[in-house]
Amino acid sequence: MSYNEIKQRLRGSIAPVVTPFDAEGNIDFETMKNLINWQIESGSHGISVTGTSGEPSSLTTEERKQVMELAKKTVNGRVPFVPATGSTNHDETLELTKFAQEIGADAAMVIVPYYNRPSQHALYKHFKAVADSVDIPIIIYNIPGRTAVNLEVKTMARLVEDCPNIIGAKESNKDFEHVNRVLLHCGRDFLLFSGIELLCYPMLAIGGAGSISATANVEPAKVAELHDAWFEGDIKRAQDLHFELMELNDILFAETNPGPVKAALGMMGKITPKLRLPLDLPAEELQERIRQTLQKYGLLEKVKN
C-alpha cells in the first residue's frame, strides 16, 4: 500500500488505548483485547497503543512489543493500527519502530524525546534516522507540555521535505497558531491529528485529519461520531458534540493522563483501575467528581453489579 493510500485511511478518531494491568500490576492481555474490540465496535476509526495513555515509560521494551503484537492481532485489519514507538532513548525508538514494521503496523507514532530537551538540529537528526530506518509511515508526536521541548514548524517542514514517509503529526500543542502553521508549511495534505481534546473540532475546521484523544478511551462512540458528522458535512452536529464532550474532557484531564481515565474505566467495569508508579489513581475527592460526571453522561448505566 502506498503512502497516499495509507493517508486516505488514517482519518477520524484514532483511539489511544490504555494498557490495562491486573491487581498485581501485570499487563492484562485479555482485558486489552476486550478494550480494542469495544473501541472498534463503538466506531473508532483506528487504534493506537503504548502512547501517553498506554504508560510507555512504565513498560519495558519487551512489554511494549508484547502489547503492540497483541493489539495488531486483535485489530486484524479492521481499522488502521498505529502503535506509538518513541522513547527518550534513540536506539530503543529505532528498535520499536522497526518492530512495528515487522508486525505489519499501518504507521508508527514517534514522540519528541522527553526529558533530554534536545535542540532542533538534534531532533531533526533523531527523526530522520528513525524515518530512514523503516518503510512504514511515521506520525510525529509533538507534546511540549510533557517533553519540555517543542518541535518547531520549520524543523517539521524540513523533515517532511526530506523524509517521504513522515506523513503526519499528532499535535498536543495548545498553541493553535503553531498548529495552523504546521499545515501551511508541511502541506495541506499533511495528516494533522489533535491531541488536545478541546482542539479536536477546531483542528478539523482547518483541515485536520482527526484526533488521537484520550477521551476516546471512555466515550469512543461520541468521539467517533463527532468526526463522522464533520466528514459527512453535518457541522451543527459536530459542534454540538464538541461542546457536549467538554465537561467529560475537563474531568479526565483534571490530573495527569491516564490516571483519571483509568479511574473512569474502572468505574465503568472495563478494567482493573491500576497504574504503575510513579503514576497513580486520583485521590478519592477527584474520583467522586469523575463518578458524578460519568453518571451525567450515562456511562455507568451498563455497569454490571
XYZ file of C-alpha atoms in Angstrom:
305
model
C 0.000 0.000 0.000
C 1.399 3.393 -0.992
C 1.826 6.271 1.431
C -1.019 8.111 -0.297
C -3.329 5.122 0.099
C -2.469 4.861 3.788
C -3.045 8.592 4.214
C -6.571 8.167 2.909
C -7.283 5.531 5.577
C -5.784 7.387 8.541
C -8.706 9.662 9.332
C -11.036 10.297 12.227
C -10.774 9.139 15.824
C -7.639 7.062 16.414
C -8.205 5.736 19.936
C -5.059 5.731 22.144
C -5.931 2.672 24.201
C -4.704 2.409 27.797
C -2.542 -0.502 28.943
C -4.650 -2.434 31.469
C -2.940 -4.040 34.447
C -4.215 -6.634 36.890
C -4.237 -6.050 40.651
C -0.569 -7.111 40.873
C 0.489 -4.682 38.150
C 0.980 -7.220 35.362
C -0.318 -6.468 31.871
C -3.853 -7.819 31.486
C -3.781 -9.005 27.883
C -7.309 -10.424 27.851
C -8.741 -7.091 29.003
C -6.612 -5.363 26.359
C -8.299 -7.465 23.679
C -11.704 -6.551 25.080
C -10.874 -2.845 25.090
C -9.714 -2.911 21.470
C -12.784 -4.843 20.323
C -15.042 -2.394 22.209
C -13.299 0.544 20.553
C -13.800 -0.850 17.066
C -17.397 -1.866 17.771
C -18.041 1.668 19.081
C -16.938 3.252 15.818
C -13.341 4.312 16.467
C -11.572 4.767 13.150
C -8.184 3.457 14.284
C -6.276 2.024 17.224
C -3.047 3.169 18.846
C -1.271 1.617 21.837
C 1.741 2.411 24.036
C 1.327 6.154 23.608
C 0.882 8.529 26.535
C -2.372 6.873 27.609
C -0.612 3.498 27.482
C 2.047 4.408 30.084
C 5.010 3.556 27.829
C 7.646 4.821 30.241
C 6.317 2.320 32.809
C 6.712 -0.606 30.403
C 9.846 -2.497 29.465
C 10.808 -2.651 25.804
C 9.703 -6.279 25.707
C 6.343 -5.409 27.281
C 5.792 -2.693 24.688
C 6.448 -5.238 21.955
C 4.019 -7.691 23.554
C 1.274 -5.051 23.729
C 1.904 -3.974 20.139
C 1.808 -7.533 18.839
C -1.361 -8.433 20.704
C -3.038 -5.223 19.533
C -2.083 -5.856 15.906
C -3.539 -9.367 16.040
C -6.709 -8.150 17.749
C -7.281 -5.294 15.298
C -6.765 -7.788 12.467
C -7.011 -5.190 9.725
C -10.459 -3.928 10.701
C -9.145 -0.387 11.185
C -5.684 1.197 10.856
C -3.218 0.286 13.600
C -0.731 2.969 14.675
C 1.396 1.951 17.687
C 3.498 4.546 19.475
C 7.153 3.562 19.248
C 9.017 6.596 20.563
C 11.196 6.818 23.627
C 13.694 9.141 25.228
C 16.299 6.594 24.073
C 17.216 6.752 20.379
C 18.217 3.113 19.943
C 15.065 1.920 21.700
C 12.986 4.100 19.381
C 14.679 2.536 16.371
C 14.122 -0.963 17.753
C 10.438 -0.419 18.488
C 9.741 1.332 15.186
C 11.391 -1.488 13.251
C 9.312 -3.953 15.288
C 6.131 -2.061 14.342
C 7.069 -2.555 10.696
C 7.819 -6.245 11.254
C 4.381 -6.955 12.710
C 2.594 -5.060 9.932
C 1.538 -1.809 11.601
C -0.013 0.722 9.242
C 2.154 3.514 10.669
C 4.220 4.307 13.757
C 3.761 7.308 16.023
C 7.055 8.656 17.356
C 7.131 11.115 20.234
C 9.542 14.022 20.579
C 12.072 12.623 23.095
C 11.180 13.692 26.612
C 13.419 14.895 29.467
C 16.550 15.288 27.295
C 15.395 18.606 25.796
C 17.296 18.154 22.507
C 17.998 21.045 20.137
C 16.057 21.417 16.892
C 19.115 20.160 14.992
C 19.283 17.071 17.212
C 15.550 16.481 16.800
C 15.936 16.613 13.039
C 18.720 14.012 13.158
C 16.712 11.781 15.520
C 13.520 11.751 13.462
C 15.342 11.445 10.137
C 17.249 8.424 11.411
C 14.009 6.805 12.582
C 12.216 7.546 9.312
C 15.142 6.276 7.257
C 15.243 3.019 9.235
C 11.786 1.841 8.095
C 9.431 1.925 5.120
C 6.196 2.410 7.058
C 4.697 5.881 7.540
C 5.743 7.938 10.550
C 3.485 10.252 12.538
C 5.440 12.665 14.711
C 4.019 13.170 18.213
C 4.644 16.693 19.475
C 3.578 17.233 23.091
C 5.697 20.042 24.573
C 3.798 20.034 27.876
C 5.249 16.604 28.671
C 8.517 16.609 26.741
C 9.742 20.117 27.688
C 10.664 20.855 24.075
C 8.554 21.919 21.093
C 9.280 20.593 17.626
C 9.285 23.846 15.695
C 7.368 24.244 12.450
C 10.491 24.802 10.356
C 12.034 21.608 11.746
C 8.906 19.597 10.999
C 8.672 21.065 7.485
C 12.309 20.148 6.842
C 11.662 16.587 7.982
C 8.584 16.305 5.760
C 10.600 17.538 2.778
C 13.493 15.136 3.417
C 11.548 12.052 4.595
C 8.703 10.903 2.293
C 7.352 8.529 4.937
C 6.760 11.276 7.525
C 3.133 11.799 6.633
C 1.591 13.462 9.673
C 1.772 14.682 13.235
C -0.166 14.398 16.446
C -0.061 17.905 17.876
C -0.742 18.047 21.605
C 0.046 21.712 21.388
C -2.193 24.395 22.877
C -0.612 26.985 20.585
C -3.197 26.953 17.807
C -1.163 29.405 15.748
C 1.627 26.815 15.696
C -0.833 24.153 14.557
C -2.084 26.337 11.692
C 1.474 26.956 10.547
C 2.218 23.229 10.545
C -0.381 22.742 7.819
C 0.737 25.856 5.972
C 4.383 24.787 5.789
C 4.048 20.996 5.713
C 1.292 20.973 3.105
C -2.465 20.826 3.259
C -2.364 17.060 2.662
C -0.198 16.557 5.775
C -2.152 14.479 8.312
C -2.688 16.622 11.378
C -4.214 14.950 14.440
C -5.225 16.788 17.585
C -4.029 15.510 20.935
C -5.688 18.386 22.807
C -9.303 17.474 23.458
C -10.732 20.995 23.202
C -8.961 21.446 19.866
C -10.239 18.258 18.217
C -13.109 20.039 16.489
C -11.177 23.250 15.662
C -8.408 21.109 14.149
C -10.906 19.563 11.738
C -12.077 23.035 10.745
C -8.620 23.996 9.442
C -8.167 20.734 7.540
C -7.004 18.318 10.214
C -7.259 14.577 9.671
C -8.743 13.753 13.083
C -7.744 13.259 16.685
C -5.856 10.879 18.941
C -7.783 11.744 22.070
C -7.610 10.054 25.468
C -11.325 10.772 25.930
C -11.977 8.125 23.274
C -10.998 5.561 25.922
C -14.124 6.438 27.900
C -16.642 7.676 25.305
C -15.466 6.202 21.998
C -18.813 6.355 20.212
C -19.350 10.082 20.643
C -15.753 10.980 19.878
C -16.025 8.963 16.655
C -19.442 10.443 15.892
C -18.032 13.978 16.095
C -15.616 13.089 13.295
C -18.244 11.240 11.275
C -20.564 14.249 11.486
C -17.814 16.603 10.318
C -16.765 14.439 7.379
C -20.427 13.996 6.375
C -20.926 17.762 6.395
C -23.175 17.883 9.471
C -21.329 20.804 11.038
C -24.058 21.564 13.578
C -23.930 18.010 14.947
C -20.126 18.124 15.150
C -20.281 21.438 17.018
C -22.907 20.090 19.407
C -20.759 17.044 20.212
C -17.720 19.258 20.704
C -19.494 21.146 23.486
C -21.280 18.063 24.812
C -17.931 16.350 25.411
C -16.301 19.358 27.050
C -17.185 18.564 30.669
C -16.007 14.977 30.253
C -12.769 16.186 28.651
C -12.168 18.544 31.563
C -12.618 15.956 34.300
C -10.464 13.372 32.509
C -7.599 15.860 32.465
C -8.035 17.227 35.974
C -4.848 15.283 36.753
C -2.114 13.740 34.628
C -3.382 11.306 31.998
C -4.103 8.383 32.257
C -4.917 8.461 35.994
C -8.453 9.871 35.658
C -9.096 7.830 32.501
C -8.175 4.579 34.230
C -10.277 5.536 37.261
C -13.213 6.133 34.931
C -12.724 2.845 33.074
C -12.580 1.059 36.416
C -15.904 2.601 37.440
C -17.340 1.510 34.076
C -16.251 -2.074 34.706
C -13.855 -2.093 31.749
C -10.545 -2.567 33.593
C -8.984 -3.073 36.992
C -8.129 0.551 37.851
C -4.392 0.138 38.277
C -1.378 2.233 37.235
C 2.310 1.660 37.771
C 4.167 4.082 39.989
C 5.192 6.870 39.782
C 1.692 7.378 38.290
C -1.344 6.582 40.404
C -5.115 6.934 40.554
C -6.567 10.286 41.616
C -7.452 10.940 45.247
C -10.970 9.990 46.346
C -12.334 13.540 46.051
C -11.492 13.693 42.351
C -12.652 10.120 41.842
C -16.048 11.126 43.199
C -16.207 14.014 40.726
C -15.284 11.603 37.937
C -18.038 9.234 39.086
C -20.610 12.040 39.080
C -19.562 13.128 35.602
C -19.805 9.586 34.256
C -23.310 9.365 35.707
C -24.298 12.572 33.910
C -23.099 11.066 30.632
C -24.913 7.783 31.260
C -21.648 5.875 31.234
C -22.347 3.920 34.428
C -25.754 2.623 33.389
C -24.428 -0.581 31.829
C -22.006 -1.449 34.610
C -22.783 -4.878 35.996
C -23.473 -5.020 39.715
